Coordinates of C-alpha atoms and ligand atoms in Angstrom, one line a residue:
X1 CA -19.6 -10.1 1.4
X2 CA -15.9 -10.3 2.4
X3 CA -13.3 -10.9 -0.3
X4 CA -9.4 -11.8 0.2
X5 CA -7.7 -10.6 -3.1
X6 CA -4.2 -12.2 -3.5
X7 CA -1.9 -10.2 -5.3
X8 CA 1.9 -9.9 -5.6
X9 CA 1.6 -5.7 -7.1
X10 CA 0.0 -3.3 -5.6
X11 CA -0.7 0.0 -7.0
X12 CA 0.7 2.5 -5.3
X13 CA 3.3 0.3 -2.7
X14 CA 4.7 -2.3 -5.5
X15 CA 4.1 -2.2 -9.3
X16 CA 5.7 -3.3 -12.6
X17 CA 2.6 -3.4 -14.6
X18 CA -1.4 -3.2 -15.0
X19 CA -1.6 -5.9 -12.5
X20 CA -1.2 -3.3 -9.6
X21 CA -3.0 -0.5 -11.2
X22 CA -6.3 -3.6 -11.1
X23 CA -5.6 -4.8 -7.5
X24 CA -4.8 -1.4 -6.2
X25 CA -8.6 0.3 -7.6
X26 CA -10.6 -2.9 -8.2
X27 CA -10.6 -3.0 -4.0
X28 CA -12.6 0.6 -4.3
X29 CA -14.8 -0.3 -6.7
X30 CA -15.8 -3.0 -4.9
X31 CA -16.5 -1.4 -1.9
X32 CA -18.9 1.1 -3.6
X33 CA -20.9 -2.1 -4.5
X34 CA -20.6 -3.0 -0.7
X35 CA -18.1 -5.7 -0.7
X36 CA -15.3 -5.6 1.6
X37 CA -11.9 -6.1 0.5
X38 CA -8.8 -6.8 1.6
X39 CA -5.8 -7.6 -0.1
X40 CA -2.6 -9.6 0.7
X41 CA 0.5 -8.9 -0.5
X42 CA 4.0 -9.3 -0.3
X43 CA 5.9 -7.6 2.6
X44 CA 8.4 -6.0 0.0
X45 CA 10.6 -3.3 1.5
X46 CA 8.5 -0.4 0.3
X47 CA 5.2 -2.3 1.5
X48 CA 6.4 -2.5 4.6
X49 CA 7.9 1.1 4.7
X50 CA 3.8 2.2 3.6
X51 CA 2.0 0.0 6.3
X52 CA 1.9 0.8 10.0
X53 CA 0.9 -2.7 10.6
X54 CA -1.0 -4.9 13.7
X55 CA 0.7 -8.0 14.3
X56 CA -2.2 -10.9 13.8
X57 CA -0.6 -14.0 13.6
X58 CA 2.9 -15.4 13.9
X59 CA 4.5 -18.2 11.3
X60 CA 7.3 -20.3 13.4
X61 CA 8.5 -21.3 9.9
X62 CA 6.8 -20.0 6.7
X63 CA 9.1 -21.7 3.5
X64 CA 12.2 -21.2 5.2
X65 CA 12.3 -18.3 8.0
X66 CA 9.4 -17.4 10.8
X67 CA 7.3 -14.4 9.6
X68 CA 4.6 -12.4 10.7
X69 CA 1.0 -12.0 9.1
X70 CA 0.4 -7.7 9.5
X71 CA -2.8 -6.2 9.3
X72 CA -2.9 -2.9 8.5
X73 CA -4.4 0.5 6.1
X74 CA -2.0 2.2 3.5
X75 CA -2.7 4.6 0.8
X76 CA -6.5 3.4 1.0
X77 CA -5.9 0.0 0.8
X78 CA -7.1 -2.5 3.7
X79 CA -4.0 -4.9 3.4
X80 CA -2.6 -8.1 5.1
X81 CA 1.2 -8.4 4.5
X82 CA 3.4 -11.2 5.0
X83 CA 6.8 -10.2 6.9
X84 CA 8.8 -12.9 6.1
X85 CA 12.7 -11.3 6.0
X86 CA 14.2 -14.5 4.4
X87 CA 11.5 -13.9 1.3
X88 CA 10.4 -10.6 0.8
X89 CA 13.0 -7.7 2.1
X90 CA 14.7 -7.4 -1.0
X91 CA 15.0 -4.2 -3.0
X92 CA 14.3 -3.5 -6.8
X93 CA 11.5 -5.9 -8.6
X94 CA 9.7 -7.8 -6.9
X95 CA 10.7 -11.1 -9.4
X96 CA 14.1 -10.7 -10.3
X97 CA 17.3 -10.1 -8.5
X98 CA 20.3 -7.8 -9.4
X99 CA 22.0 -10.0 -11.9
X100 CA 18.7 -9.7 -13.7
X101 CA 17.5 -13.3 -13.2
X102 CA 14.5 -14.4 -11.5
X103 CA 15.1 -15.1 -7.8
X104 CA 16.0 -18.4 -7.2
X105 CA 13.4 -19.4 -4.7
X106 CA 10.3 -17.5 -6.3
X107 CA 8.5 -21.1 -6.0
X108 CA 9.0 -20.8 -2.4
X109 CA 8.1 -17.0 -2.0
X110 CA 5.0 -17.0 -4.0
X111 CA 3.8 -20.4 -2.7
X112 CA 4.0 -18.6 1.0
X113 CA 1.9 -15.8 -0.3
X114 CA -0.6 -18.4 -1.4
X115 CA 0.0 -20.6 1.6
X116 CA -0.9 -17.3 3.8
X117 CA -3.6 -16.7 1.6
X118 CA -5.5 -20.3 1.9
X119 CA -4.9 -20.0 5.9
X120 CA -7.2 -16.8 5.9
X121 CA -9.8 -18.2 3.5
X122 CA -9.8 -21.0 6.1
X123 CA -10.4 -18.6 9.1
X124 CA -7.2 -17.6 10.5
X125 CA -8.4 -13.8 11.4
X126 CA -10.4 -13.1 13.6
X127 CA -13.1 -11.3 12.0
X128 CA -11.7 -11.3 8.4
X129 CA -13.3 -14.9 7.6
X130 CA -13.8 -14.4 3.4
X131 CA -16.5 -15.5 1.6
X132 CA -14.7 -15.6 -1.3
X133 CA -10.5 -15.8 -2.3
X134 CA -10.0 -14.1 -5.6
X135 CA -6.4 -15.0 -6.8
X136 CA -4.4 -12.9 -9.4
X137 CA -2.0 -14.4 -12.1
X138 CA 0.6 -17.2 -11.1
X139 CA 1.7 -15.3 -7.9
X140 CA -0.9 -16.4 -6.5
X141 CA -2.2 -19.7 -8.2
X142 CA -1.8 -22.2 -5.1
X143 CA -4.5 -20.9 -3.7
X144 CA -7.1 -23.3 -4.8
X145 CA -4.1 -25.7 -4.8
X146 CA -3.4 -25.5 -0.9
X147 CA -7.7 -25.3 -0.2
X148 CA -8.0 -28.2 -1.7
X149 CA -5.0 -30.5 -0.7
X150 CA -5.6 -29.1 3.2
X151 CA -9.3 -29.7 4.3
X152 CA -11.6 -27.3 6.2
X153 CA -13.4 -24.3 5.5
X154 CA -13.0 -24.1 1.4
X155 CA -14.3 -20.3 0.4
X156 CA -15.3 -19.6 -3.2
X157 CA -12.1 -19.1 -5.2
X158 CA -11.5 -16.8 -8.5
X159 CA -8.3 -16.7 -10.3
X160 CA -8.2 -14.0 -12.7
X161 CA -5.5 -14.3 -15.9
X162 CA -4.2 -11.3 -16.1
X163 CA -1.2 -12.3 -18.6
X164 CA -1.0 -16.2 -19.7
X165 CA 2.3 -15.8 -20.7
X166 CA 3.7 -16.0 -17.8
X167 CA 2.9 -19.1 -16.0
X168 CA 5.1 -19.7 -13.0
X169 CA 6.3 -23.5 -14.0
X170 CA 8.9 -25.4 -11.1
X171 CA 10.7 -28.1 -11.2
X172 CA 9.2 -31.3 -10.0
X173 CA 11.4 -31.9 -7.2
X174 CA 9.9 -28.8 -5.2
X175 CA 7.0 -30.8 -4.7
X176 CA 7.3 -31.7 -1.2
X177 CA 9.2 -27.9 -0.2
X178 CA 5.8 -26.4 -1.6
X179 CA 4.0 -28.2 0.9
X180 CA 1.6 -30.5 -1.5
X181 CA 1.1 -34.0 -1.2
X182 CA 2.7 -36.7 -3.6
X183 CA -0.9 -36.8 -5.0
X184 CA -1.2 -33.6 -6.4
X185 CA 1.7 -34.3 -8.7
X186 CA -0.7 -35.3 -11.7
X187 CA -2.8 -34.2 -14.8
X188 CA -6.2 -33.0 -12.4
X189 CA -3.5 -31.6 -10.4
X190 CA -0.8 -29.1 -10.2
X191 CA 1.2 -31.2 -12.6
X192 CA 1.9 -29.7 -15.7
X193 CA 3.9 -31.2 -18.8
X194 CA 6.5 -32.9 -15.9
X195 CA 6.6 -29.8 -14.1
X196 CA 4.4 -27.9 -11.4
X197 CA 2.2 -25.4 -13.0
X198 CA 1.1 -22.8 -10.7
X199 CA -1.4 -20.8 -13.0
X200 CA -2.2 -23.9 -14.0
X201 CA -3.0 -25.4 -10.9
X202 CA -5.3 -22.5 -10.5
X203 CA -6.9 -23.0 -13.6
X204 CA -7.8 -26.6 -12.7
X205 CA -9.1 -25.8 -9.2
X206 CA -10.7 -22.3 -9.3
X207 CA -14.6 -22.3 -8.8
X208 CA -14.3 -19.2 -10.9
X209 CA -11.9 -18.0 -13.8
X210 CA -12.0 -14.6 -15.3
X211 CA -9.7 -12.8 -17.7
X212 CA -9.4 -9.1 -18.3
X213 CA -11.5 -8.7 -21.7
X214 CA -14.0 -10.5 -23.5
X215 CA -11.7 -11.2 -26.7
X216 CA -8.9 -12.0 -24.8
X217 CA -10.9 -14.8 -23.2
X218 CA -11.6 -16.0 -26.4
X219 CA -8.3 -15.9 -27.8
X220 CA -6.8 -17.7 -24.7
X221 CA -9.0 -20.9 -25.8
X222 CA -7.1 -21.1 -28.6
X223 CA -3.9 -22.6 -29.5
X224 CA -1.5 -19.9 -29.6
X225 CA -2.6 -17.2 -27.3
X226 CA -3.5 -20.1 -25.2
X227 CA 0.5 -20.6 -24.5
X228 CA -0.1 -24.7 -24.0
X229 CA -3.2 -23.7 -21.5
X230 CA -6.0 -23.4 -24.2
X231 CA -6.9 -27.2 -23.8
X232 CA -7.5 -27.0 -20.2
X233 CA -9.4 -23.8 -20.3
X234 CA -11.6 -24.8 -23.3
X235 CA -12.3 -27.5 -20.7
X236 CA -13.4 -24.4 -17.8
X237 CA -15.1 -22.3 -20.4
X238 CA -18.6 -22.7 -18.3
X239 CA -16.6 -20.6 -15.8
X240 CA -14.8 -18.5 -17.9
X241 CA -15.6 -14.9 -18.3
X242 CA -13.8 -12.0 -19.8
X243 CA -14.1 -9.0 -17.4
X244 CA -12.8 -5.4 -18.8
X245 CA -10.4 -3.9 -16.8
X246 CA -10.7 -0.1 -16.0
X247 CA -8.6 2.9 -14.8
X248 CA -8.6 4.3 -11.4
X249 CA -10.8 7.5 -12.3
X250 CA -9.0 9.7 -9.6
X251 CA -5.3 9.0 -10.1
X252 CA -6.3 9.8 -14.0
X253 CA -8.1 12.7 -14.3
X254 CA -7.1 15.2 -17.2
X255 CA -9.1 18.3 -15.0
X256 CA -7.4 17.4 -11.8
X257 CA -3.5 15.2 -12.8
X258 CA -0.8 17.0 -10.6
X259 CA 2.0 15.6 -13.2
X260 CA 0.2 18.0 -16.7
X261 CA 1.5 21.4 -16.7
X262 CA -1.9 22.1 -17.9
X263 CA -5.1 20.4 -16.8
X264 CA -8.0 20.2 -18.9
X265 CA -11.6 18.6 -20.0
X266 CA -13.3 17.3 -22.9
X267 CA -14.3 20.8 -23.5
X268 CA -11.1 23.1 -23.3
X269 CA -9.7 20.6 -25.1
X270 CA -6.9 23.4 -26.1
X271 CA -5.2 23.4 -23.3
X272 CA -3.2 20.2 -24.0
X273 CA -1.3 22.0 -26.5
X274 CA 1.1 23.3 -23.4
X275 CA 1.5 20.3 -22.7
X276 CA 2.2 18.8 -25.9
X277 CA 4.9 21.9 -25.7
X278 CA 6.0 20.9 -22.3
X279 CA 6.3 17.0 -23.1
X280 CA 8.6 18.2 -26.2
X281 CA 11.1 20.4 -24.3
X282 CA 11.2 17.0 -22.0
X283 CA 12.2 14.8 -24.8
X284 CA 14.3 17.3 -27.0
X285 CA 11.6 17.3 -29.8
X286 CA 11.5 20.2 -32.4
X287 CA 8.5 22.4 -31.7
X288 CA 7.0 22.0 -35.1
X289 CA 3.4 23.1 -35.3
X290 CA 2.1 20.5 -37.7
X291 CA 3.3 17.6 -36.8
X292 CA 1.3 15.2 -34.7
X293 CA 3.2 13.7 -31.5
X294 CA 3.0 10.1 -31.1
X295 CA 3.6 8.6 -27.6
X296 CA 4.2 5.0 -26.1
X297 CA 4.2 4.1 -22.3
X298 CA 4.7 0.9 -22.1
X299 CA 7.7 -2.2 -21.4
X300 CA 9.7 -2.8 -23.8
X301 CA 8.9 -6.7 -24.2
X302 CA 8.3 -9.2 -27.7
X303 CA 4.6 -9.1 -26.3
X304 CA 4.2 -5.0 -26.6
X305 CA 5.7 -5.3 -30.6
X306 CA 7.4 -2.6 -30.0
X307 CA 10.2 -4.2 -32.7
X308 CA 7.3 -3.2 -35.1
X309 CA 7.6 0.2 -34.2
X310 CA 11.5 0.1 -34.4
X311 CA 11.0 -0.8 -38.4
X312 CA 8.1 1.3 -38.6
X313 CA 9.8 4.5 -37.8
X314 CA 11.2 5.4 -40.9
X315 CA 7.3 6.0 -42.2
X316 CA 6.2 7.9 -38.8
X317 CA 9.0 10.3 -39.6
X318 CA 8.4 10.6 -43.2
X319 CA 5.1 10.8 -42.7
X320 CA 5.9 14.3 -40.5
X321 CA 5.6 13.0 -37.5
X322 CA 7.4 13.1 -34.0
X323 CA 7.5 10.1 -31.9
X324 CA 8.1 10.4 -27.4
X325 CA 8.5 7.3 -25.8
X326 CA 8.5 6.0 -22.5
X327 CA 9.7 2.3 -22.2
X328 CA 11.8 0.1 -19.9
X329 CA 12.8 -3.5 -20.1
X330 CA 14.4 -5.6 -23.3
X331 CA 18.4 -3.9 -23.8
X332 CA 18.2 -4.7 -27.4
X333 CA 15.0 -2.7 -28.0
X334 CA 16.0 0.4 -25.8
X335 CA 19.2 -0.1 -27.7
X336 CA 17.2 0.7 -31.0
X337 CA 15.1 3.3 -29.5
X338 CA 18.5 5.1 -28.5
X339 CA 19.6 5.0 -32.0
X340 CA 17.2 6.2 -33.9
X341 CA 16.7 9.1 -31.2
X342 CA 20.2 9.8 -32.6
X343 CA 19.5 9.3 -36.2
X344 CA 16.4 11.4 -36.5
X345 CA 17.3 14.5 -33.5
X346 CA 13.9 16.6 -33.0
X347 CA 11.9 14.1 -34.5
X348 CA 12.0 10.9 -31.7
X349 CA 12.8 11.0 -28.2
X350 CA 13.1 8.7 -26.2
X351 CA 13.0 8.1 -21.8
X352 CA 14.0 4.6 -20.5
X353 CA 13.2 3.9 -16.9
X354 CA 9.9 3.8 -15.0
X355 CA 8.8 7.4 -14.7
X356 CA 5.2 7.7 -13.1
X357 CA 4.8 11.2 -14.2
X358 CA 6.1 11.5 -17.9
X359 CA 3.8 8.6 -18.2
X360 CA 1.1 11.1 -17.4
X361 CA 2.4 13.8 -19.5
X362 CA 2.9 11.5 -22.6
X363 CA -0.9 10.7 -22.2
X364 CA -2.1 14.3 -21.5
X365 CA 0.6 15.6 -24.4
X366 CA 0.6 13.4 -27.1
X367 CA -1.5 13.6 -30.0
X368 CA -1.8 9.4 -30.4
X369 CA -1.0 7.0 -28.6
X370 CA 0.5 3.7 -30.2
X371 CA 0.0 0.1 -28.8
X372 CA 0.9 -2.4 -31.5
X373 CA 1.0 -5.4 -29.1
X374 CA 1.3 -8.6 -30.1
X375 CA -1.0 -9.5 -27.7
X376 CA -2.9 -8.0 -24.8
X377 CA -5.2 -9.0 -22.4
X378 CA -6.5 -5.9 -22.1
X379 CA -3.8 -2.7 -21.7
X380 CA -4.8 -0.2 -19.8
X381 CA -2.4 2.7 -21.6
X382 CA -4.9 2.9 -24.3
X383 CA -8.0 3.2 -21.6
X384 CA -5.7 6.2 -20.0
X385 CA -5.3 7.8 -23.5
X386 CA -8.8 7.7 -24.3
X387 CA -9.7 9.5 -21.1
X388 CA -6.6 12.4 -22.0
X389 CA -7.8 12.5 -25.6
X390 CA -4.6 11.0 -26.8
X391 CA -6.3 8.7 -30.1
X392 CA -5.4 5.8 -29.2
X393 CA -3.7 3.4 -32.3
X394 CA -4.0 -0.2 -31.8
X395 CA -3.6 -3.5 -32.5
X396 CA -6.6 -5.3 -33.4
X397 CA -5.9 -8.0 -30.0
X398 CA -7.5 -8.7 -26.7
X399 CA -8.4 -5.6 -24.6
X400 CA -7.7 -3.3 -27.4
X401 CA -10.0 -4.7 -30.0
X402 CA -12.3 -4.1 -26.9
X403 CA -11.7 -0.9 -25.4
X404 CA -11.2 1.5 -28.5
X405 CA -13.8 1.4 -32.2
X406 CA -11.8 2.2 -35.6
X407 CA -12.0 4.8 -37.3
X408 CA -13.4 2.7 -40.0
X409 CA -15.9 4.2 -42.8
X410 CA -18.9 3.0 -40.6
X411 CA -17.9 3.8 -37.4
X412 CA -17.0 7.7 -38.9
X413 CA -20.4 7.9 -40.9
X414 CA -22.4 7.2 -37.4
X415 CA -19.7 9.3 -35.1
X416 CA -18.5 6.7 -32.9
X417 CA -15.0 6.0 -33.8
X418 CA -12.8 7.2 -31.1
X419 CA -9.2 5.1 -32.6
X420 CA -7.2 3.4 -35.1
X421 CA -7.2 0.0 -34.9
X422 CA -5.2 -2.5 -37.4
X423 CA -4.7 -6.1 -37.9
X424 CA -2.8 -8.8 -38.5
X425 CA 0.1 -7.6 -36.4
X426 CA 2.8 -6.4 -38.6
X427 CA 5.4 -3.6 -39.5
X428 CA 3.3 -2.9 -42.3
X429 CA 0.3 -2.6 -40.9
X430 CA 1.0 -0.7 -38.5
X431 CA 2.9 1.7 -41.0
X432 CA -0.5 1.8 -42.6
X433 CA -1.8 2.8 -39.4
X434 CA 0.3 5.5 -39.0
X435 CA -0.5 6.8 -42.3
X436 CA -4.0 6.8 -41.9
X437 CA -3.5 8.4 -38.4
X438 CA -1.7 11.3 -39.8
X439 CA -4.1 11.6 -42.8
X440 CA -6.9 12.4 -40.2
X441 CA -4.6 14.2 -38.0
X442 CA -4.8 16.9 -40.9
X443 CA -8.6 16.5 -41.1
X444 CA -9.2 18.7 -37.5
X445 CA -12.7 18.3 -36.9
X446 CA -12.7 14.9 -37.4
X447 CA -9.7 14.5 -35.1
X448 CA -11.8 16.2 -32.8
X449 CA -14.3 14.3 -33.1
X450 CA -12.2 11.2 -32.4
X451 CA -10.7 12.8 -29.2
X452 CA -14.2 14.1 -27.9
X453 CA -15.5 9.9 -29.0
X454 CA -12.4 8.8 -26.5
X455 CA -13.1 10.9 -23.9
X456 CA -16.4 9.9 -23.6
X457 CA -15.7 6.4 -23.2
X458 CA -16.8 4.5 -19.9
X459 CA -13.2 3.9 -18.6
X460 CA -14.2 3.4 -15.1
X461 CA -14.5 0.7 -13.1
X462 CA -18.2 0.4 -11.7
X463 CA -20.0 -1.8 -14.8
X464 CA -16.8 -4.0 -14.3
X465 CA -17.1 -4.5 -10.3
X466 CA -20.6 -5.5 -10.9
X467 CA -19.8 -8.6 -13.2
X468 CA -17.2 -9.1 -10.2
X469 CA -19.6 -9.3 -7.7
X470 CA -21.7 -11.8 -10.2
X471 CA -18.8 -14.3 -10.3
X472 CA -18.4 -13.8 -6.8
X473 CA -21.6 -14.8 -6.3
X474 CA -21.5 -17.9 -8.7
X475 CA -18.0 -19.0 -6.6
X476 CA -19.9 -19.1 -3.1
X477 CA -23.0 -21.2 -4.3
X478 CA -21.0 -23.5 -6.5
X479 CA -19.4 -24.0 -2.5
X480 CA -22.7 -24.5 -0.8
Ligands
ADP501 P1 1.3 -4.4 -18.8 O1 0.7 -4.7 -17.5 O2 1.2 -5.5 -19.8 O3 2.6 -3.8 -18.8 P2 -0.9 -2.4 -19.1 O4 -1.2 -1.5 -20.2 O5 -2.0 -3.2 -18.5 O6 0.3 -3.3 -19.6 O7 -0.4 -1.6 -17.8 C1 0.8 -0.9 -17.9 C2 0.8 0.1 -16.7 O8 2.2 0.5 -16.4 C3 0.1 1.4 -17.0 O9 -0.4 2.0 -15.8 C4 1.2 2.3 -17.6 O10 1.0 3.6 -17.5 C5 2.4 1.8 -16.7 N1 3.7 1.9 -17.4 C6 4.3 1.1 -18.3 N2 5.5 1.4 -18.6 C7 5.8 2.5 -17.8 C8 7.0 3.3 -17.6 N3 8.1 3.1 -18.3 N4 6.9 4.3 -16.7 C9 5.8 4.6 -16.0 N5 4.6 3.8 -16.2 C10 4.7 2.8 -17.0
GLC502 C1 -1.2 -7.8 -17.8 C2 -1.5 -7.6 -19.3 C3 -2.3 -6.3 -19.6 C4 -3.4 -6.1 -18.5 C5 -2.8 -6.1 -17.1 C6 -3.8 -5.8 -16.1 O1 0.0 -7.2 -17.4 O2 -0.3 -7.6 -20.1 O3 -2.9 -6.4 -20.8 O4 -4.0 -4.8 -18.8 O5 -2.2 -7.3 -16.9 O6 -4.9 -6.8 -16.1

């Protein structure tokens, strides 16, 4: 079976989140189950720097500009990129522009990703006709949109949710510059409370929707979590299925990870203590021998309540711990971050920026790892920790209630638990967290047990590129 994925991130050539660590390994996965794969992305500067590409087809005007369809293998990947100058060849994020604001013509930008997109599902390539076009997040949510307004070959078509907060909404007027007729401005449309809804034109077309865990599924058909979409997906929920996301197995690997000073496995489990050393000399932390180390990777954004863990600070220090954190995005929280570094030397420090391998270190270095999102579809930080044996403490949401079983009474008395989970969402809960973290922090063996519980745990990929395949399926014969 041949699959188009549709992605705007691309782990390694353009990331800013989970999205590009999925549609960078979900491609390998699949081919081990004997799909073919190939993914179309944006041709960002450092895409196009990656990709030796073929010329396949040439756009005399693609939203704007002429641009050329590539085809081409980087890092791994089997890619189609769209050179388009006017859109893409802009450095920094791939969304927002130097003053910090989204581009101004990101309707137009990722509409031409989808409009490329729908063109290959109806045959463009030579020898690249998919079976199936499996559309990630909002970036890509014309897909259906454009198979359906434009006639001919219609593929099966997935979208999968990846983050429902962010929904790509234009104005109305861009109707006619994205290409769709006056006729798909309406509710079994792409309209979408008087605006145009990408995602939730995707959501309304899709043969297939899937989200990235099973409880975050659930949630997202609720008011709420269902960020004004629940309605229409309690509509879909026939076709809705909540797929787990996994980690790319090679780029983490405790026994083989280029960016640990010291590599290790579940059984020289001692050997993370140089890099626990390592990771403190990094962040300025005082080399006390008790105290557990707390990490966080992660953006610094109202959905990662990471605010939480600005009030809950006080305890984690009192409590004898040491906090290193790794975050970029919202100024006000880095600007709290900063501060208490200051206030509390040796105890908390603190790196802001994207940084690839202190990322690595935190999770091969740190004792715990906390993840007190608000929500989460499904995180993959805490699917990395498990795999380093960094106990991962979490918020009872999504992914996380998921991926990691509390160290609850039960869970201890049959062996199992291999995290902390808490819930409702709150500074104090998580401070309780904490203090129950640190409590079994100075109970060894059972912290052992916990790491040894994580670092069992089927992080991978394969079980969840099977239930892939099975969706892709159902999208082909709901076509035929
Ligand atoms: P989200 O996609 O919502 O940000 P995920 O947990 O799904 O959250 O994925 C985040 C990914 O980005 C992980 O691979 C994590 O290691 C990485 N990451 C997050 N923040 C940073 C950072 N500041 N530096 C390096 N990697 C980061
Ligand atoms: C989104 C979500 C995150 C998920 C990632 C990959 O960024 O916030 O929970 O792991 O996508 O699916």
């Amino acid at each position: 079976m041949k699959v188009l994925s549709v992605a705007s991130e691309i782990f390694p050539l353009v990331k800013t989140g989970g999205l590009a660590d999925v549609t960078g390994a979900l491609p390998k996965a699949l081919a081990a189950e004997g799909v073919e794969v190939r993914s179309i992305v944006p041709g960002d500067p450092t895409v196009l720097k990656a990709l030796h590409g073929e010329k396949v087809h040439h756009f005399d005007e693609l939203f704007g500009g002429p641009a050329d369809l590539l085809v081409g293998e980087a890092q791994g990947l089997h890619l189609f990129i769209i050179h388009a100058p006017h859109l893409f060849s802009r450095d920094g994020s791939p969304y927002v522009g130097p003053d910090g604001l989204d581009w101004p013509d990101n309707a137009q930008r990722f509409a031409a990703l989808s409009w490329v997109a729908a063109e290959i599902g109806r045959g463009l390539v030579t020898g690249f006709t998919p079976a199936v076009v499996h559309a990630h997040d909002w970036q890509a949510g014309l897909v259906p949109a454009y198979l359906q307004y434009g006639g001919g070959r219609r593929p099966g078509t997935i979208i999968t949710v990846h983050n429902l907060a962010f929904q790509g909404v234009f104005p109305a007027d861009l109707l006619h510059a994205l290409r769709l007729p006056a006729s798909a401005f309406q509710p079994e449309g792409v309209e979408y409370y008087g605006k145009i809804g990408f995602l939730k034109a995707a959501l309304h077309f899709s043969d297939q929707i899937t989200t990235v865990s099973p409880t975050y599924a659930l949630e997202i058909q609720m008011s709420g979590a269902g960020m004004g979409l629940d309605g229409l997906l309690r509509t879909r929920r026939a076709v809705l299925h909540g797929i787990l996301n996994g980690i790319d197995e090679a780029v983490w690997d405790p026994a083989s990870d280029p960016h640990l000073v010291a590599r290790f496995s579940a059984k020289r489990l001692r050997l993370r203590a140089t890099n626990k050393s390592s990771l403190r000399q990094r962040l300025g932390l005082a080399p006390d021998p008790e105290a557990p180390l707390f990490g966080v990777v992660s953006r610094l954004s109202h959905q990662k309540g990471l605010d939480l863990l600005v009030g809950a600070l006080a305890t984690l220090v009192e409590q004898g711990g040491q906090l290193a954190l790794l975050g970029s995005g919202d100024q006000m929280l880095e600007d709290a971050f900063a501060s208490a570094a200051v206030a509390s030397p040796g105890r908390i420090g603190v790196r802001f920026g994207y940084d690839e391998a202190l990322a690595h270190l935190i999770q091969g270095g740190a004792d715990a790892l906390l993840v007190p999102s608000r929500f989460e579809p499904c995180g993959l930080t805490q699917l990395c920790a498990l795999r380093y044996g960094a106990v991962p403490v979490v918020a009872r949401v999504g992914g996380l209630a998921d991926t990691v079983i509390d160290a609850n009474a039960a869970a201890l008395a049959s062996g199992v638990a291999s995290g902390l989970q808490f819930s409702p969402v709150s500074q104090e809960t998580l401070e309780s967290a904490i203090i129950r973290t640190v409590a079994i922090w100075f109970c060894q063996p059972m912290w052992k047990r916990l790491q040894r519980n994580g670092m069992k745990t089927d992080v991978g990929w394969t079980r969840s590129a099977r239930q892939y395949v099975e969706v892709y399926r159902d999208a082909v014969r709901s076509r035929s």
